[in-house]
mmCIF file of C-alpha atoms and ligand atoms in Angstrom:
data_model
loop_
_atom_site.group_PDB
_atom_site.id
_atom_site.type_symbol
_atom_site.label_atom_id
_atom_site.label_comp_id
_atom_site.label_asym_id
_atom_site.label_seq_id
_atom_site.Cartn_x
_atom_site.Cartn_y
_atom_site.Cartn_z
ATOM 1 C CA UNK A 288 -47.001 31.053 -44.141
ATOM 2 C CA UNK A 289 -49.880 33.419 -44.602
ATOM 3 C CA UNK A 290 -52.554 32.271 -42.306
ATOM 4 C CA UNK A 291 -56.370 32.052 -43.544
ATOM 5 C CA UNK A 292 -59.668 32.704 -42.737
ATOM 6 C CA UNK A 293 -62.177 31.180 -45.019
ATOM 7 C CA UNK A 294 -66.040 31.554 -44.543
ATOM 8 C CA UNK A 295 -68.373 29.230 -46.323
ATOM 9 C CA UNK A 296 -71.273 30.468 -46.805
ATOM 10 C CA UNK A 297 -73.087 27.407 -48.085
ATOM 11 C CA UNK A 298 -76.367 27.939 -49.701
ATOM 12 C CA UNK A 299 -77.035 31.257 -48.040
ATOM 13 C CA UNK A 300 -76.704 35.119 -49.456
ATOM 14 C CA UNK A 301 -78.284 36.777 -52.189
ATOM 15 C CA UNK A 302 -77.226 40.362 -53.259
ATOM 16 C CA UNK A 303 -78.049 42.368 -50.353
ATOM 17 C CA UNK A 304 -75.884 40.193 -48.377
ATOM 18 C CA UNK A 305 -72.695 41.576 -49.944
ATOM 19 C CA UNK A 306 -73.121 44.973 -47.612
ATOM 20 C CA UNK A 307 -71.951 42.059 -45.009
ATOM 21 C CA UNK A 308 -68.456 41.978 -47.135
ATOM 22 C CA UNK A 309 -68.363 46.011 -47.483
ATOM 23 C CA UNK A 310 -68.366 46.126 -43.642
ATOM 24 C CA UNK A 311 -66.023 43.122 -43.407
ATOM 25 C CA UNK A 312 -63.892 45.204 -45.817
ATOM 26 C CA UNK A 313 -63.432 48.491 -43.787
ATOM 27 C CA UNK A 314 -63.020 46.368 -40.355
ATOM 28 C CA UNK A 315 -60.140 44.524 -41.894
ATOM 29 C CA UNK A 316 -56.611 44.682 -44.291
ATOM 30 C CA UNK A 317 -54.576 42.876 -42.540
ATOM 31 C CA UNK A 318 -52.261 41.267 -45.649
ATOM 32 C CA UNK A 319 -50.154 38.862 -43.144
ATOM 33 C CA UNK A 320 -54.032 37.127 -42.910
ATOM 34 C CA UNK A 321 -56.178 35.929 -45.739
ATOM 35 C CA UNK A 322 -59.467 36.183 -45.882
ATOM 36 C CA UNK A 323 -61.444 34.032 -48.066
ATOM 37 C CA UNK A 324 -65.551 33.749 -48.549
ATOM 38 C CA UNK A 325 -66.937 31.471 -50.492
ATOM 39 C CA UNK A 326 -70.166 32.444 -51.646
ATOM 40 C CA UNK A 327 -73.104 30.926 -53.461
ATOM 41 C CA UNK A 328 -71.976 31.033 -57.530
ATOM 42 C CA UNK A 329 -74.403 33.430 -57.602
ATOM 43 C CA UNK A 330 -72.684 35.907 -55.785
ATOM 44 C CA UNK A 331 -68.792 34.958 -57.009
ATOM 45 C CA UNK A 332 -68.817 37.859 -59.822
ATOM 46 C CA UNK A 333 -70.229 40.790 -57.589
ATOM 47 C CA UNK A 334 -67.974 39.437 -54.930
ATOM 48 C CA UNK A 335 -64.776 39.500 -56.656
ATOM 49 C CA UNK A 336 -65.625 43.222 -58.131
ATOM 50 C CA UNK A 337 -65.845 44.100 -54.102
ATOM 51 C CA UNK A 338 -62.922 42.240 -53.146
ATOM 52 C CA UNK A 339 -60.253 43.501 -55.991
ATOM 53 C CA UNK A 340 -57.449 45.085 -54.293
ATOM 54 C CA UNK A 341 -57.828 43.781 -51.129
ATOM 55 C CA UNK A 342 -56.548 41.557 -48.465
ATOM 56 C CA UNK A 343 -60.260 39.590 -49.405
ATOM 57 C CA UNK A 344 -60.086 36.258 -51.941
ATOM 58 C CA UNK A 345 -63.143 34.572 -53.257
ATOM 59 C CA UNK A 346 -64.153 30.564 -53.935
ATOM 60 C CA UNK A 347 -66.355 28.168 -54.975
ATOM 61 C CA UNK A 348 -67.589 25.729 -52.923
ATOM 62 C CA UNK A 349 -67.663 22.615 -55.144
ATOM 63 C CA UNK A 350 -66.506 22.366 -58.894
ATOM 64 C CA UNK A 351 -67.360 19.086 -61.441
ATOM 65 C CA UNK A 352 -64.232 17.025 -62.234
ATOM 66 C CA UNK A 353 -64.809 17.414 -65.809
ATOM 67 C CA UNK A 354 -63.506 20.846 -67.447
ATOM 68 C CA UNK A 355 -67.019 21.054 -69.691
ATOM 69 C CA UNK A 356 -70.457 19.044 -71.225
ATOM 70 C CA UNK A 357 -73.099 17.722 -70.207
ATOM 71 C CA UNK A 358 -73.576 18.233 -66.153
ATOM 72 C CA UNK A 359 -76.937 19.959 -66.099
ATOM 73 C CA UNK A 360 -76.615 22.119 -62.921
ATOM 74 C CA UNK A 361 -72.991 21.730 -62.339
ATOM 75 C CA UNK A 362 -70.598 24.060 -62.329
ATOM 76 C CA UNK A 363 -66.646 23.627 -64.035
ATOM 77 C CA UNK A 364 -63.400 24.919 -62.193
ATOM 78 C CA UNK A 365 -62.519 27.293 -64.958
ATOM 79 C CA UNK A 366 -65.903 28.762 -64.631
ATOM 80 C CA UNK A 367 -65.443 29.665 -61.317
ATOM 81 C CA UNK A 368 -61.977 31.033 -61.776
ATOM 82 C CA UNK A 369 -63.311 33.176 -65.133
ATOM 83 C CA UNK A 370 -66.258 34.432 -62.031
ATOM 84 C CA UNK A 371 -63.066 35.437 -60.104
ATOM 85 C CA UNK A 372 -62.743 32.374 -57.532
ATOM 86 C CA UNK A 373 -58.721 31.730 -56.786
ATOM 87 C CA UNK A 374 -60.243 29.147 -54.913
ATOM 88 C CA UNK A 375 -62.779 26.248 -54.217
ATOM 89 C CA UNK A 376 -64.152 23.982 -50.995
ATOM 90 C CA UNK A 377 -63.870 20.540 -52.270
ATOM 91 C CA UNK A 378 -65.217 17.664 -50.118
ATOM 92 C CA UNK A 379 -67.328 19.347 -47.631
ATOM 93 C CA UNK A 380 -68.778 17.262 -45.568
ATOM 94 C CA UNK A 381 -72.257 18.026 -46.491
ATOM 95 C CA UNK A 382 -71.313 17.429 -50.401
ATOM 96 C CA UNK A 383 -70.281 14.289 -49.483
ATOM 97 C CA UNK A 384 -73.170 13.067 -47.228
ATOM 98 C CA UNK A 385 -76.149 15.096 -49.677
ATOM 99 C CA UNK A 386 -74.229 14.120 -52.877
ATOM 100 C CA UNK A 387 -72.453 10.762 -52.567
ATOM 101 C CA UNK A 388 -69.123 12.207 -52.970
ATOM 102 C CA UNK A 389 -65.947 9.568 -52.696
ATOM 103 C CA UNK A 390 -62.647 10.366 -52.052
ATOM 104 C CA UNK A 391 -61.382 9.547 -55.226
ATOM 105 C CA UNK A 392 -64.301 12.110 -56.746
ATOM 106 C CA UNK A 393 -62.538 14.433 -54.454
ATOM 107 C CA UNK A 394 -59.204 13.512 -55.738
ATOM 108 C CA UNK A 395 -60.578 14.325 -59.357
ATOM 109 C CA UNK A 396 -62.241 17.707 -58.555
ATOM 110 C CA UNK A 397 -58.488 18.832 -57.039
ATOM 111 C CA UNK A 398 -57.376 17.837 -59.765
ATOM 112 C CA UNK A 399 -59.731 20.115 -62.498
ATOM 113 C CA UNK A 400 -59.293 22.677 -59.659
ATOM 114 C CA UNK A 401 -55.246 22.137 -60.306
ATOM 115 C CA UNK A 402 -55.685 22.735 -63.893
ATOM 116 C CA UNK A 403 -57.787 25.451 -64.059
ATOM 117 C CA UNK A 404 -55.694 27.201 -61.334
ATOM 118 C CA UNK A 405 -57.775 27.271 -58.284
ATOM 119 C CA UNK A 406 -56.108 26.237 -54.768
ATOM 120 C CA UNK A 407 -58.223 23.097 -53.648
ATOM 121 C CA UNK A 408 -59.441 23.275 -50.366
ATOM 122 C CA UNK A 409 -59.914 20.104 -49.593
ATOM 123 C CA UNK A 410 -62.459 18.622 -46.312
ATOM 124 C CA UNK A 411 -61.849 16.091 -44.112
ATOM 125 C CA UNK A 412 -63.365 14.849 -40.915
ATOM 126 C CA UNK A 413 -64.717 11.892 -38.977
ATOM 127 C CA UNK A 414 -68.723 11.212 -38.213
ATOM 128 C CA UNK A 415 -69.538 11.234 -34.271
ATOM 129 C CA UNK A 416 -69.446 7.386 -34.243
ATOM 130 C CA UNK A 417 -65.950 6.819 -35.980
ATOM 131 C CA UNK A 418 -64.675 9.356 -33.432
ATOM 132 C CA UNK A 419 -66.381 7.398 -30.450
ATOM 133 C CA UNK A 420 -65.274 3.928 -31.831
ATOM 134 C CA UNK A 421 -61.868 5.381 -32.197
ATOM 135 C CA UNK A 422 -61.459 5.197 -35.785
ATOM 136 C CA UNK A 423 -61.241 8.967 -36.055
ATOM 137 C CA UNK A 424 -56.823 8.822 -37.094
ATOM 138 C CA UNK A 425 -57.994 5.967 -39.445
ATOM 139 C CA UNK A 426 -60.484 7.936 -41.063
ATOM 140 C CA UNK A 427 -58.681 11.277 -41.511
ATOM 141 C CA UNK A 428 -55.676 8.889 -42.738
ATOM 142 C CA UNK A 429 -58.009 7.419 -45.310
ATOM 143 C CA UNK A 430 -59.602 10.431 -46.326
ATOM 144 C CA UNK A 431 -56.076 12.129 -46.732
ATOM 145 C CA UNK A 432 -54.651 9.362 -49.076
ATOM 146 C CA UNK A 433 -57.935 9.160 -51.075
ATOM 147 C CA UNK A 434 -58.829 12.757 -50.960
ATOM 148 C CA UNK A 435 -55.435 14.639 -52.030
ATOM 149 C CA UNK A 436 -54.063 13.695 -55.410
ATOM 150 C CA UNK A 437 -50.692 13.309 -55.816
ATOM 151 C CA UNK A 438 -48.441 16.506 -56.449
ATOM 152 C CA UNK A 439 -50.104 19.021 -53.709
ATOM 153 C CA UNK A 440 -47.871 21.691 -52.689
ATOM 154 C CA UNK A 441 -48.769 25.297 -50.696
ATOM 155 C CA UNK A 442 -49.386 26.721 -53.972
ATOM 156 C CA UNK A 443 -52.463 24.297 -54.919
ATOM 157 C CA UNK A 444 -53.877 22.781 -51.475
ATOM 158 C CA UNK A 445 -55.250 23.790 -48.451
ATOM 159 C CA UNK A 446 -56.611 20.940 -46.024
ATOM 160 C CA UNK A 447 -59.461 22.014 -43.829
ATOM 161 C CA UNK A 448 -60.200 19.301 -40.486
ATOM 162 C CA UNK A 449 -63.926 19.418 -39.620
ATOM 163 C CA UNK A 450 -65.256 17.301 -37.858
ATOM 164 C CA UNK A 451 -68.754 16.404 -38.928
ATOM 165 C CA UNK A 452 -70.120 16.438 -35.769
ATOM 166 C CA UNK A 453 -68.962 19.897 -35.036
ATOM 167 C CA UNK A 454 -70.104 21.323 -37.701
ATOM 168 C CA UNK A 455 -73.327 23.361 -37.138
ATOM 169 C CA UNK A 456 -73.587 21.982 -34.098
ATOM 170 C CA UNK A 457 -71.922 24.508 -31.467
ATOM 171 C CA UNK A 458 -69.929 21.579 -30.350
ATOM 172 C CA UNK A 459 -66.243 21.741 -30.491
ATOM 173 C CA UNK A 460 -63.505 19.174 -30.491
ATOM 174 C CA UNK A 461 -60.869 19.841 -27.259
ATOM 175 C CA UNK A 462 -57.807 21.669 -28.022
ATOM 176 C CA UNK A 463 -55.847 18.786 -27.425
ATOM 177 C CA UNK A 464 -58.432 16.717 -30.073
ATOM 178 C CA UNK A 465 -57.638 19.185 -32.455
ATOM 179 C CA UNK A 466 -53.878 19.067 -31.993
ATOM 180 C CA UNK A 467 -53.895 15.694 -32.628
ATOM 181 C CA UNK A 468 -55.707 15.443 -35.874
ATOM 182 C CA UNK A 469 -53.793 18.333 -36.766
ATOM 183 C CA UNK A 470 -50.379 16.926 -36.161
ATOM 184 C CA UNK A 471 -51.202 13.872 -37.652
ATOM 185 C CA UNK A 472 -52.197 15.303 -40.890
ATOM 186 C CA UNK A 473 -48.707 17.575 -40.753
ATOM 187 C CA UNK A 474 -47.015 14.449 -40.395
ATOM 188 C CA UNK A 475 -48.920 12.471 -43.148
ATOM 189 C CA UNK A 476 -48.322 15.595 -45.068
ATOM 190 C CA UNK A 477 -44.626 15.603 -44.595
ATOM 191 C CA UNK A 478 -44.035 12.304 -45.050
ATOM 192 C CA UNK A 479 -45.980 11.900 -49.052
ATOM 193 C CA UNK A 480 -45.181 15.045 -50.445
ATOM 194 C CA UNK A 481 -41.497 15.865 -48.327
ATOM 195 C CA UNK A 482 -40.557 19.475 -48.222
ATOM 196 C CA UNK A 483 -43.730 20.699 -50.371
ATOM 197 C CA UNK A 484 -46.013 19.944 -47.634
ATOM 198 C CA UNK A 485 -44.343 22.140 -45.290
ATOM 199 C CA UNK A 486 -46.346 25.434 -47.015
ATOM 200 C CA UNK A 487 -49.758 23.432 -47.088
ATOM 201 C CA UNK A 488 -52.169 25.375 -44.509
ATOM 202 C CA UNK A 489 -53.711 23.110 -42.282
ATOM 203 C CA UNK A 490 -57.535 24.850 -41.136
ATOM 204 C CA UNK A 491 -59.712 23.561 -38.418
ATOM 205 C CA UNK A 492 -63.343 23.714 -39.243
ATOM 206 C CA UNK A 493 -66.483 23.273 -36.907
ATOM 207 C CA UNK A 494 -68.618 25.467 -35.047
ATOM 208 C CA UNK A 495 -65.558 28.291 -34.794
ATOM 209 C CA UNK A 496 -66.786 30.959 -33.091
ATOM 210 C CA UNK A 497 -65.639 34.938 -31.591
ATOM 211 C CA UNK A 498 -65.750 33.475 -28.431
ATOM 212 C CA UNK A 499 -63.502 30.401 -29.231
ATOM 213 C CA UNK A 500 -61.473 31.208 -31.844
ATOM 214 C CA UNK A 501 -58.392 32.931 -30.296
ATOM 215 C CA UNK A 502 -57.424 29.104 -28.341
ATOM 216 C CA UNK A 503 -58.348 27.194 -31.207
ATOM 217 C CA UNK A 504 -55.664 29.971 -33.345
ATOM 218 C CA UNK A 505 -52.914 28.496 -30.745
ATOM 219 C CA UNK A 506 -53.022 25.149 -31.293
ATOM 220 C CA UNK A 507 -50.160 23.873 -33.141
ATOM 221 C CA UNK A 508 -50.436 23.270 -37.077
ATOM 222 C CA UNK A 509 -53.518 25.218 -37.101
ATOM 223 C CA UNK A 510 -53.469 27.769 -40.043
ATOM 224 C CA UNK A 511 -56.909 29.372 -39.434
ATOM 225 C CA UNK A 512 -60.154 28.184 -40.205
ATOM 226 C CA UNK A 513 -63.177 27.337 -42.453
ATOM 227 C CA UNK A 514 -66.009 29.167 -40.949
ATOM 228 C CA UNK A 515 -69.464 28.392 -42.005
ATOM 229 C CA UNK A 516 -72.249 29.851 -40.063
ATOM 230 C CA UNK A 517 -70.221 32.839 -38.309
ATOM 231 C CA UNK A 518 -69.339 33.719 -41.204
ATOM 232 C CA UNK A 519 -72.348 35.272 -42.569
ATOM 233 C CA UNK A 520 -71.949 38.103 -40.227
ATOM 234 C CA UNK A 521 -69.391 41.046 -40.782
ATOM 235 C CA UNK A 522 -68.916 41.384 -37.040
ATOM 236 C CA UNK A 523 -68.685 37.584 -36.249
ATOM 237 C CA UNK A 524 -66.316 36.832 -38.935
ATOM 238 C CA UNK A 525 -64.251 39.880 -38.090
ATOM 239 C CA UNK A 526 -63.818 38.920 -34.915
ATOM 240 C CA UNK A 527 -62.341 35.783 -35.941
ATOM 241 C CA UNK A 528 -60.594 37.185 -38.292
ATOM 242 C CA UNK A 529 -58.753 39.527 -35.848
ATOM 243 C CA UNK A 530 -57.995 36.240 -33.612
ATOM 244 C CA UNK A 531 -56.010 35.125 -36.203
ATOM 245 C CA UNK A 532 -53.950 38.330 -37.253
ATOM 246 C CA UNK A 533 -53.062 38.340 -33.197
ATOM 247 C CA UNK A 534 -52.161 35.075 -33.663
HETATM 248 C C1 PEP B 67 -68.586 24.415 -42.396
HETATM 249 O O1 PEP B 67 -69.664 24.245 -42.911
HETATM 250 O O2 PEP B 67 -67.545 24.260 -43.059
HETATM 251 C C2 PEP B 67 -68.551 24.835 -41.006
HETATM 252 C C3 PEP B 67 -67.408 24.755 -40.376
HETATM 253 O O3 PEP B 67 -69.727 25.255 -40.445
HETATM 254 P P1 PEP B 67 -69.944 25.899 -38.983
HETATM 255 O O4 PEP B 67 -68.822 26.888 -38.768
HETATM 256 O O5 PEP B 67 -71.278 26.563 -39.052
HETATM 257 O O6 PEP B 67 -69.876 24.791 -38.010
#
């Protein structure tokens, strides 16, 4: 399984920010180890020119669920993929607390992603309060059913686990937190889509840092990561990056 790195650079980055991915580019080829950034759509064309040819991929970070019409604003799966995207964040946290978004919107985005040929990565995570009223396996159970449409293989779907409360916040689950939700979702995995879900890359997301990246890289059923704010920086993300080629 080829392991991932994927930065999300959220609503950050205009075009002087792409000598960030020029430095990222000479500190890193590694092709055992992914590397994905998902920019803002502004940036997706000039970013896939820079990344052609490279161990680098490039991805939206939310599509509509309709291929085309009427969506003022919006932006279609097959656009991003004609911009160069292989790939696209679906259900980020922060889509689904600014924007409203349901699981079963999720579900539909995955599924224009499916069709227009972009790998789905698709976010999941409990709120501080489900985790301390214990709900969080509940949650990331419901999430997962709701979330992931039916026929996701290796080849379409990526799950990212990020917890909301650890994202942009510097705090960080335990290793043994993240093992858990991680296992869990390997075993959910395994047992609705059999054999398929074996190639499915599992990332933990929230606050991943240099500094902590390297343990979080040996927990089990941990792929890599979805990396927002250290992601922004050549160095930062390299580092990370590296963490998970030693892997
Ligand atoms: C994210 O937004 O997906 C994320 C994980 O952010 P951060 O790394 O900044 O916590």
């Amino acid at each position: 399984m080829r392991r991932l790195a994927a930065g999300n650079w959220k609503m950050n980055g205009v075009s002087a920010s792409l000598d960030e991915i020029r430095a990222l580019l000479a500190l890193h080829s590694d092709p055992a180890c992914e590397m994905l950034i998902c920019p803002p759509a502004t940036l997706l064309a000039p970013l896939a020119v820079l990344a052609a040819g490279t161990a680098l991929s490039v991805g939206g970070q939310d599509c509509h669920q309709n291929a085309s019409g009427a969506h003022t604003g919006d932006i279609s799966a097959a656009m991003l993929k004609d911009a160069g995207a292989g790939s696209v964040i679906l259900g980020h946290s922060e889509r689904r607390a600014d924007h409203g978004e349901t699981d079963q919107l999720v579900a539909q985005k995955a599924l224009a992603a499916r069709e227009a040929g972009l790998v789905a990565v698709i976010c999941l995570g409990e709120t501080e309060g489900e985790r301390d009223a214990g709900r969080t396996l509940d949650v990331i159970g419901a999430q997962l059913a709701g979330s992931v449409p039916d026929g996701a293989s290796g080849a379409n779907t990526v799950i990212a686990y990020e917890p909301v409360w650890a994202i942009g916040t510097g705090r960080v689950p335990t290793l043994d937190q993240i093992a858990e939700v991680h296992d869990f979702i390997s075993r959910s995995l395994n047992a609705r889509f059999g054999t398929a879900a074996g190639a499915i890359r599992l990332l933990y997301g929230g606050s991943v840092k240099p500094s902590n990246a390297a343990e979080i890289f040996e927990v089990p059923h941990v792929h890599g990561a979805l990396v927002g704010g250290a992601s922004l920086k050549a160095s930062d993300f390299g580092t990370i990056v590296a963490a998970l080629s030693a892997a």
